[in-house]
Short mmCIF file of C-alpha atoms in Angstrom, two decimals:
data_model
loop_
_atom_site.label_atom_id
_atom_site.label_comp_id
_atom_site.label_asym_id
_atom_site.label_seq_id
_atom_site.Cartn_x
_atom_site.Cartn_y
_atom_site.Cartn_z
CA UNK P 17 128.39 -73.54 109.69
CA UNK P 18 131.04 -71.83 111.83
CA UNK P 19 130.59 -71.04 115.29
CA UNK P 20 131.97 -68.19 117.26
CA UNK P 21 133.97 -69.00 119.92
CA UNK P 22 134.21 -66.81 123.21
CA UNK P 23 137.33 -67.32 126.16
CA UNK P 24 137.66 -66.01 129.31
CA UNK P 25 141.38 -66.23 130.69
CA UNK P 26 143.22 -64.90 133.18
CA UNK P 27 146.80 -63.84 133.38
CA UNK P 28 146.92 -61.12 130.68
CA UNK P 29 148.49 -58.19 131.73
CA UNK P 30 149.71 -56.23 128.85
CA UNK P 31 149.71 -55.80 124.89
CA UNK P 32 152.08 -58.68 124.31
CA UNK P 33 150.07 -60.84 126.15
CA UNK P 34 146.90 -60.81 123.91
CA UNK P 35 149.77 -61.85 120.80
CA UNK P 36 150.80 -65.00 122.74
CA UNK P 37 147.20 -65.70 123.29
CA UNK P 38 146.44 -65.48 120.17
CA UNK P 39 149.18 -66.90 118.47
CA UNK P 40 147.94 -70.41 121.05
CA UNK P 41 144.19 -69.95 119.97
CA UNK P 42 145.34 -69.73 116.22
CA UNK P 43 147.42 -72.65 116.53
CA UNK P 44 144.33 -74.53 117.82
CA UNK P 45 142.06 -73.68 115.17
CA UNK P 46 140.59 -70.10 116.01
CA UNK P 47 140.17 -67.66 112.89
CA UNK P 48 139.65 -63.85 112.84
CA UNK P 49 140.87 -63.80 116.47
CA UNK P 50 140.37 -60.50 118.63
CA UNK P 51 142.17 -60.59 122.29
CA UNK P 52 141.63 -57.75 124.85
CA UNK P 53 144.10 -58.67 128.27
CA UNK P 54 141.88 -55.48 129.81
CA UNK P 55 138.96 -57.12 129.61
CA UNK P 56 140.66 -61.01 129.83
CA UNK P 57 138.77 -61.92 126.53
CA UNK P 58 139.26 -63.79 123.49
CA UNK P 59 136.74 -64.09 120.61
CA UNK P 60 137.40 -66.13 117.47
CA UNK P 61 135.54 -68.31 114.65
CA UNK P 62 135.85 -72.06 115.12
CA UNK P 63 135.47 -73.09 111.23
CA UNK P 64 135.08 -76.29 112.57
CA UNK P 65 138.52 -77.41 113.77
CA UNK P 66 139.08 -76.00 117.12
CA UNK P 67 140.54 -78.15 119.53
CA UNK P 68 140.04 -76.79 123.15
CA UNK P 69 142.43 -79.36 124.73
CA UNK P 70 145.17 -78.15 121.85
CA UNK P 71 144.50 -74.75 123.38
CA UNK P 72 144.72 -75.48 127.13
CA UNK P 73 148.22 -77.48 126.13
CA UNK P 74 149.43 -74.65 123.95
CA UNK P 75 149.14 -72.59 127.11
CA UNK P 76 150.83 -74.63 129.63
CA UNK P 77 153.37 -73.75 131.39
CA UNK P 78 152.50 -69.81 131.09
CA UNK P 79 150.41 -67.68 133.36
CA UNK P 80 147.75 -67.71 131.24
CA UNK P 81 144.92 -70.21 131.69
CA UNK P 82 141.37 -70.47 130.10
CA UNK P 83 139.05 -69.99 132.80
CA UNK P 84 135.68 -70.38 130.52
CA UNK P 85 134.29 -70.87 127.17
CA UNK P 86 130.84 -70.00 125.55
CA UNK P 87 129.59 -70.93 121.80
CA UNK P 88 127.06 -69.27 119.66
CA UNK P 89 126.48 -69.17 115.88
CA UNK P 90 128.13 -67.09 113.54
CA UNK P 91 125.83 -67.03 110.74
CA UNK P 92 126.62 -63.20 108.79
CA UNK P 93 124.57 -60.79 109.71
CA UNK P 94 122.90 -59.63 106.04
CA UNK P 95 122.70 -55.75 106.90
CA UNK P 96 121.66 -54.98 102.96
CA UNK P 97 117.89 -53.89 102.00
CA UNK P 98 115.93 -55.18 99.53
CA UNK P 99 113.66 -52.40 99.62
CA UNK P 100 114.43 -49.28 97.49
CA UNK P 101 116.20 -47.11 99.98
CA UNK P 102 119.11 -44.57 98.75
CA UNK P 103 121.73 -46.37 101.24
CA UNK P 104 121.34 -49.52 103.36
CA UNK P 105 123.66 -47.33 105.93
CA UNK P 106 123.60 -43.71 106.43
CA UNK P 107 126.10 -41.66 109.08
CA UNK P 108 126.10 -38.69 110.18
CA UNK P 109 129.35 -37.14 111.23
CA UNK P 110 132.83 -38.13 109.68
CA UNK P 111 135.11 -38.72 112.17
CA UNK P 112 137.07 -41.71 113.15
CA UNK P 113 134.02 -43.39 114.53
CA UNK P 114 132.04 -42.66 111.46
CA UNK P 115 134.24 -44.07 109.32
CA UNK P 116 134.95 -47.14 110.93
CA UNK P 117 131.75 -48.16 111.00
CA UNK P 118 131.36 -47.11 107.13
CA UNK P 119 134.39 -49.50 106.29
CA UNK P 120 133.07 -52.38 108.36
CA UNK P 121 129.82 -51.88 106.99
CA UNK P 122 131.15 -51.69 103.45
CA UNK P 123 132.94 -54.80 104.05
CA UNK P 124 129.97 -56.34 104.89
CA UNK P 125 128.20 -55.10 101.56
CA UNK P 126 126.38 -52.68 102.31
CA UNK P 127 125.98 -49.57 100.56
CA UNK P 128 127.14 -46.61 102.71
CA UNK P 129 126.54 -42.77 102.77
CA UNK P 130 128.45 -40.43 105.18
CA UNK P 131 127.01 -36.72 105.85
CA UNK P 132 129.53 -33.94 106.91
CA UNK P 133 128.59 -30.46 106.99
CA UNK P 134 131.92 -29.17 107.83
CA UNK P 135 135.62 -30.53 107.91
CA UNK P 136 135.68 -34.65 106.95
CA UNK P 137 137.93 -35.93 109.65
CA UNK P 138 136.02 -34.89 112.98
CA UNK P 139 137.53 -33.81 116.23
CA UNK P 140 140.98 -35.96 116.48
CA UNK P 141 142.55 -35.24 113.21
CA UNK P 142 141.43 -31.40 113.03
CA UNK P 143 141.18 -30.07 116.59
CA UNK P 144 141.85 -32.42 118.79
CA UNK P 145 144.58 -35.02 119.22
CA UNK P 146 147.21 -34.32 116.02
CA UNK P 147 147.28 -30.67 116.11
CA UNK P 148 147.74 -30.60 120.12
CA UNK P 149 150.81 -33.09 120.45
CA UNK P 150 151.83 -31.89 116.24
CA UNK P 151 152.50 -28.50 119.06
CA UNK P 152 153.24 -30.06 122.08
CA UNK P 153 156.59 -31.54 121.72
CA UNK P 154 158.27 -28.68 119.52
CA UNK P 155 157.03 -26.17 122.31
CA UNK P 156 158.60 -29.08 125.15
CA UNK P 157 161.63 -28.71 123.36
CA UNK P 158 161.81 -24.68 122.60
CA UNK P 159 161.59 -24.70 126.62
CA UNK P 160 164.09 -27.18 127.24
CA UNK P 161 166.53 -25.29 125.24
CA UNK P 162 166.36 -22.29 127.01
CA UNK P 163 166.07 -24.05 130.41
CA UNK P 164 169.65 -25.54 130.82
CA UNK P 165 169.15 -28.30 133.83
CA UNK P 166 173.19 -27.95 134.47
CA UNK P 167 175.47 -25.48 135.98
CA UNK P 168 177.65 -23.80 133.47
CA UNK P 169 176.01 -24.77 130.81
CA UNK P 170 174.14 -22.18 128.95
CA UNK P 171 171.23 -23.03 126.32
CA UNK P 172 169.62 -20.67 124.72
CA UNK P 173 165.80 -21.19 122.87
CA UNK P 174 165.99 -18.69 119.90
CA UNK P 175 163.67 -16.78 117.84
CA UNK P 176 159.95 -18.27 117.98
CA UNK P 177 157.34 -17.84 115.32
CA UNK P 178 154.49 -19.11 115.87
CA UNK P 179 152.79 -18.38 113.16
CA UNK P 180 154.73 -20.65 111.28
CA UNK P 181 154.76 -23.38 113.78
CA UNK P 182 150.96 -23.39 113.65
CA UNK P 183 151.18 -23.56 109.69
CA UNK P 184 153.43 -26.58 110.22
CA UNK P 185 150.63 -28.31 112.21
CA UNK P 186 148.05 -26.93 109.74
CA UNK P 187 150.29 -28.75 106.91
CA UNK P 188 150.27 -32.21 108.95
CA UNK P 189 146.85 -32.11 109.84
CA UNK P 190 145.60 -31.76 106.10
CA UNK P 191 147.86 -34.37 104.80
CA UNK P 192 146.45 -36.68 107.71
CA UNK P 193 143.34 -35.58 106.97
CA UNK P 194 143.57 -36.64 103.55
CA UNK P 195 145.69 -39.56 103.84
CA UNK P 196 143.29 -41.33 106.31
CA UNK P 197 140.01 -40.23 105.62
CA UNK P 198 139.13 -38.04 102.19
CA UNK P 199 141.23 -41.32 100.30
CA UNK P 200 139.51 -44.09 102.27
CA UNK P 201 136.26 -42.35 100.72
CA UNK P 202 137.04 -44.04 96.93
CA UNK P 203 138.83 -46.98 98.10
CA UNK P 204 136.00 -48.19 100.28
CA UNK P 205 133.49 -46.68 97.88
CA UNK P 206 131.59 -44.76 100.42
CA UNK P 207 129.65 -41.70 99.37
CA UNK P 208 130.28 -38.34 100.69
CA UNK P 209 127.20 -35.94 101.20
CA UNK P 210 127.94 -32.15 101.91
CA UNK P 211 125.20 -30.49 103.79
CA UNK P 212 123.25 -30.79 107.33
CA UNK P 213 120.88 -33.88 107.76
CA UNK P 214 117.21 -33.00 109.39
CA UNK P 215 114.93 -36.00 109.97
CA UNK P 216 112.17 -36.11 107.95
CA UNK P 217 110.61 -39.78 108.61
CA UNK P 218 111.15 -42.73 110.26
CA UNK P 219 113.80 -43.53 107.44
CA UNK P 220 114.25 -40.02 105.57
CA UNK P 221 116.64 -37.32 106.09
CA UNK P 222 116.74 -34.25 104.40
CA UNK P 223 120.18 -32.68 103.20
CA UNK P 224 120.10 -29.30 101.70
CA UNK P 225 116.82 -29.96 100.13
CA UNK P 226 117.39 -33.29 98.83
CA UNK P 227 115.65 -36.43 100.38
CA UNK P 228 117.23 -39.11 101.17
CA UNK P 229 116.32 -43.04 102.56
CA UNK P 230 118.28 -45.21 104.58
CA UNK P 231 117.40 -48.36 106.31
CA UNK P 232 120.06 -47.85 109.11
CA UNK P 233 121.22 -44.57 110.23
CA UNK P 234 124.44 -44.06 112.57
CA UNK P 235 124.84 -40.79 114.42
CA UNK P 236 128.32 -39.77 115.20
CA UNK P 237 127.90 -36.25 115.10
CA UNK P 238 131.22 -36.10 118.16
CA UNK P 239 131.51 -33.45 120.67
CA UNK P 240 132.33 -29.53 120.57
CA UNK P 241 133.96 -26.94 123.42
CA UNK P 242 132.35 -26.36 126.00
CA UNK P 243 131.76 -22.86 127.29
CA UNK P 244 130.70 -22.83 131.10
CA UNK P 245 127.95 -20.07 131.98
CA UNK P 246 130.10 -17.28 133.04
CA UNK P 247 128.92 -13.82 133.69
CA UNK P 248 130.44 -11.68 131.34
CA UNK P 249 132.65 -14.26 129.52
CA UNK P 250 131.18 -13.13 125.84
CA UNK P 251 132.62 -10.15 126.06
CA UNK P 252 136.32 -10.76 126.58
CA UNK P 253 136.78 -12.64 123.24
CA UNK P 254 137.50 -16.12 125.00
CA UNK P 255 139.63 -18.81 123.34
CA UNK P 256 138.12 -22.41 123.15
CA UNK P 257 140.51 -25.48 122.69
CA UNK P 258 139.86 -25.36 118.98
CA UNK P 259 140.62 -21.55 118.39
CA UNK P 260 144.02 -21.18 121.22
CA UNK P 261 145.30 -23.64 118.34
CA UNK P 262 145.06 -21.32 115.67
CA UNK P 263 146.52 -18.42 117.04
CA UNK P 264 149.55 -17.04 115.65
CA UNK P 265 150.60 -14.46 118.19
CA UNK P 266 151.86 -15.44 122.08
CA UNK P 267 150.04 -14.05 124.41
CA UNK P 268 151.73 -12.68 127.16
CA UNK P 269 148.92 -14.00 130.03
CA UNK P 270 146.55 -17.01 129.67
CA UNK P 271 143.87 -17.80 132.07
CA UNK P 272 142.74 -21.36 131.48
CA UNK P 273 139.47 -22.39 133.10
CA UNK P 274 139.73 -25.83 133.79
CA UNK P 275 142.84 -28.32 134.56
CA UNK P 276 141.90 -31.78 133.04
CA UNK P 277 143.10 -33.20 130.28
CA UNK P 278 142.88 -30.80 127.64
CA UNK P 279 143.16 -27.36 129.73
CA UNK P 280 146.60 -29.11 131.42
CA UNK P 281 148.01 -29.80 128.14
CA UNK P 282 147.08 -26.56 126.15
CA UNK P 283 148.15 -24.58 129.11
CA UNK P 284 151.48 -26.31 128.96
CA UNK P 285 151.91 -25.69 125.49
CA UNK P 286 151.69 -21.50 125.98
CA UNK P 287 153.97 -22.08 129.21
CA UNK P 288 156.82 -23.68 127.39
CA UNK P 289 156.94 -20.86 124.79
CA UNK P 290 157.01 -18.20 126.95
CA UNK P 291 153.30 -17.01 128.34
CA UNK P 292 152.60 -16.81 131.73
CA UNK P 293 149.92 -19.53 132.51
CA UNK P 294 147.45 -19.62 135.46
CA UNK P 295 144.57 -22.42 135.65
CA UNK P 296 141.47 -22.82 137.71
CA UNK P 297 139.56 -25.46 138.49
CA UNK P 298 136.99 -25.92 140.30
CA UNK P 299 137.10 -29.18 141.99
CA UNK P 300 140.10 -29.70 144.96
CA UNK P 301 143.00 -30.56 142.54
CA UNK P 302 144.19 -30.35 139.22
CA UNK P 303 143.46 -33.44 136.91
CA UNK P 304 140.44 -34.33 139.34
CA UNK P 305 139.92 -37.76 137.83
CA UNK P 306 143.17 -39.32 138.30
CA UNK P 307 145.00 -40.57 141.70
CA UNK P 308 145.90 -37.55 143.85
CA UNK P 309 149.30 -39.07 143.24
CA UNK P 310 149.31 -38.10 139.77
CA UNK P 311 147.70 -34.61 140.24
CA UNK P 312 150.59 -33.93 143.30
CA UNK P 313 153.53 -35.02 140.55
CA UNK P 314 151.75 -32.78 137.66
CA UNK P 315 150.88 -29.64 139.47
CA UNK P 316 154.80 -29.82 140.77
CA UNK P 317 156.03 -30.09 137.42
CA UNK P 318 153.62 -27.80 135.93
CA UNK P 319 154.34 -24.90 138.60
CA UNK P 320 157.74 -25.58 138.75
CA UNK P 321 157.46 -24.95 134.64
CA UNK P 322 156.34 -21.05 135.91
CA UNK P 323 152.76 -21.70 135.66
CA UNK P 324 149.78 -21.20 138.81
CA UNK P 325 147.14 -22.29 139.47
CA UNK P 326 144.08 -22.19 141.96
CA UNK P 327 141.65 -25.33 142.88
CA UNK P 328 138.58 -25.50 144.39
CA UNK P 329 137.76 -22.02 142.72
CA UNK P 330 134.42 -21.31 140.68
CA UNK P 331 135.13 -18.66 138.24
CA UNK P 332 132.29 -16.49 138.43
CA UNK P 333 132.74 -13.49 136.45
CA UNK P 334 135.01 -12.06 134.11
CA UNK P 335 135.16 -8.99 131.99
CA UNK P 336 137.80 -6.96 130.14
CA UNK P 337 140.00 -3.76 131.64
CA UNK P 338 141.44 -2.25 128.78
CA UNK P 339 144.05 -4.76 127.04
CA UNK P 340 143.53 -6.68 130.30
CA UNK P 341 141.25 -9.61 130.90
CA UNK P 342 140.42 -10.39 134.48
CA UNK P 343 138.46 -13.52 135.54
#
């Protein structure tokens, strides 16, 4: 019987780190080895011909050192039912989470089932992470070319269209979307099942009126926007971070409520092609959650970019005047 074999070290401090670890472990006997220098941990199978002392020498003279090591079994784990359920693993959602738990499940043979009532691919592929940067650099770069950083040298940005920028990103995103989802679907033999789930039982879902058993079920149902309780906000036909990346016409003005992560970078994105971008958040400084280091650096660069911004403001109300929104 194998045993698993767990490592605490210390010493690793980036990527390349966990490969020379791992290349040391392997040499000593360690199988299907996972390394993680942020958490200074090593995990591996001992098929019975790990030599610890071949591991401490294979790490002399480095900075890494083996600090502590703990055994346990590694029988497999048989997740399949013998009862007469329709899938020994049911998820719902199909994003990236979904799916790898379908393929690790499927490679431990069990039968799988995946429920999506909308777009397979969840929030990175279709709203969230391609689409944004698929727009963020060719907007960084429309800027940059009509933002010449030397005397007498004159740049000029050109014609935008950004309609047809946002059909390019459209493009990508489906053939991602295809590429590394819909295709897994057959080649890991998972079964895709259109509809919305509702619990029925302990064990029973119900999906567009068709009943269904699993003995596991894995919810990864993801997130969706946000929209904070502002007084009069319905009525100014707001933009979310999934619909300001479908539209197709500049605005002049954007009012972003918000300045993390995602309100910093869409905001951006309108700035460098031309709107004129004002954020508000709520807490004392933009990007809140990172060193006030960071936020002094990004709210120079952003500013400096022709955007504003106001922190520690609560937007209250907001309402339309005319063509005019006003928050």
């Amino acid at each position: 019987m194998s045993t698993k074999i767990t490592l605490d070290l210390k010493g690793m401090t980036c990527d390349s780190c966990e490969h020379h670890v791992g290349d040391a472990l392997a040499s000593a006997g360690l199988t299907d080895l996972e390394v993680d220098w942020h958490r200074g941990l090593a995990t591996g199978i001992d098929p019975g011909s790990f030599d610890l002392t071949k591991a401490t020498d294979a790490l002399e003279g480095t900075n890494y050192e083996i600090v502590s090591v703990s055994t346990s079994d590694d029988e497999p784990t048989d997740i399949t039912t013998s009862g007469d359920d329709d899938y020994d693993l049911l998820i719902i959602g199909s994003g990236s989470a979904a799916f790898a738990a379908a393929i690790k499940a499927r490679d431990l043979g069990a039968s799988v089932g995946i429920v999506e009532k909308g777009t397979i691919g969840g929030t990175c592929v279709n709203i969230g992470c391609v689409p944004s940067k698929a727009l963020l650099r060719p907007a960084e770069l429309y800027h940059q070319a009509g933002h010449s950083p030397f005397a007498g040298v004159d740049t000029s940005a050109g014609d935008l269209d950004l309609g047809v920028l946002v059909a390019s990103k459209d493009e990508l995103v489906g053939a991602l979307r295809q590429e590394k989802y819909v295709n897994l679907l057959d080649v890991y033999g998972i079964e895709l099942i259109r509809g919305t789930a509702r619990f029925t039982g302990p064990n029973a879902v119900e999906i567009g009126g068709r009943s269904i058993t699993a003995s596991r079920y894995l919810i990864a149902t993801g997130a969706s926007p946000w929209v904070p309780p502002i007084e009069g906000l319905d009525d100014t036909d707001y933009l979310t971070s999934t619909t300001a990346l479908e539209l197709t016409e500049l605005p002049e003005e954007l009012i972003v409520v918000g300045a993390n992560a995602i309100g910093l970078e869409l905001g951006q994105f309108f700035a460098h092609l031309g709107s004129k971008v004002t954020w508000v958040e709520a807490l004392d400084r933009i990007a809140p959650f990172e060193e006030p280091e960071i936020s002094d650096q990004l709210r120079e660069h952003l500013f400096s970019d022709g955007g504003q911004g106001y922190e520690k403001a609560m937007a209250r109300r907001a309402g339309r005047d005319g063509e005019r929104v006003w928050l």
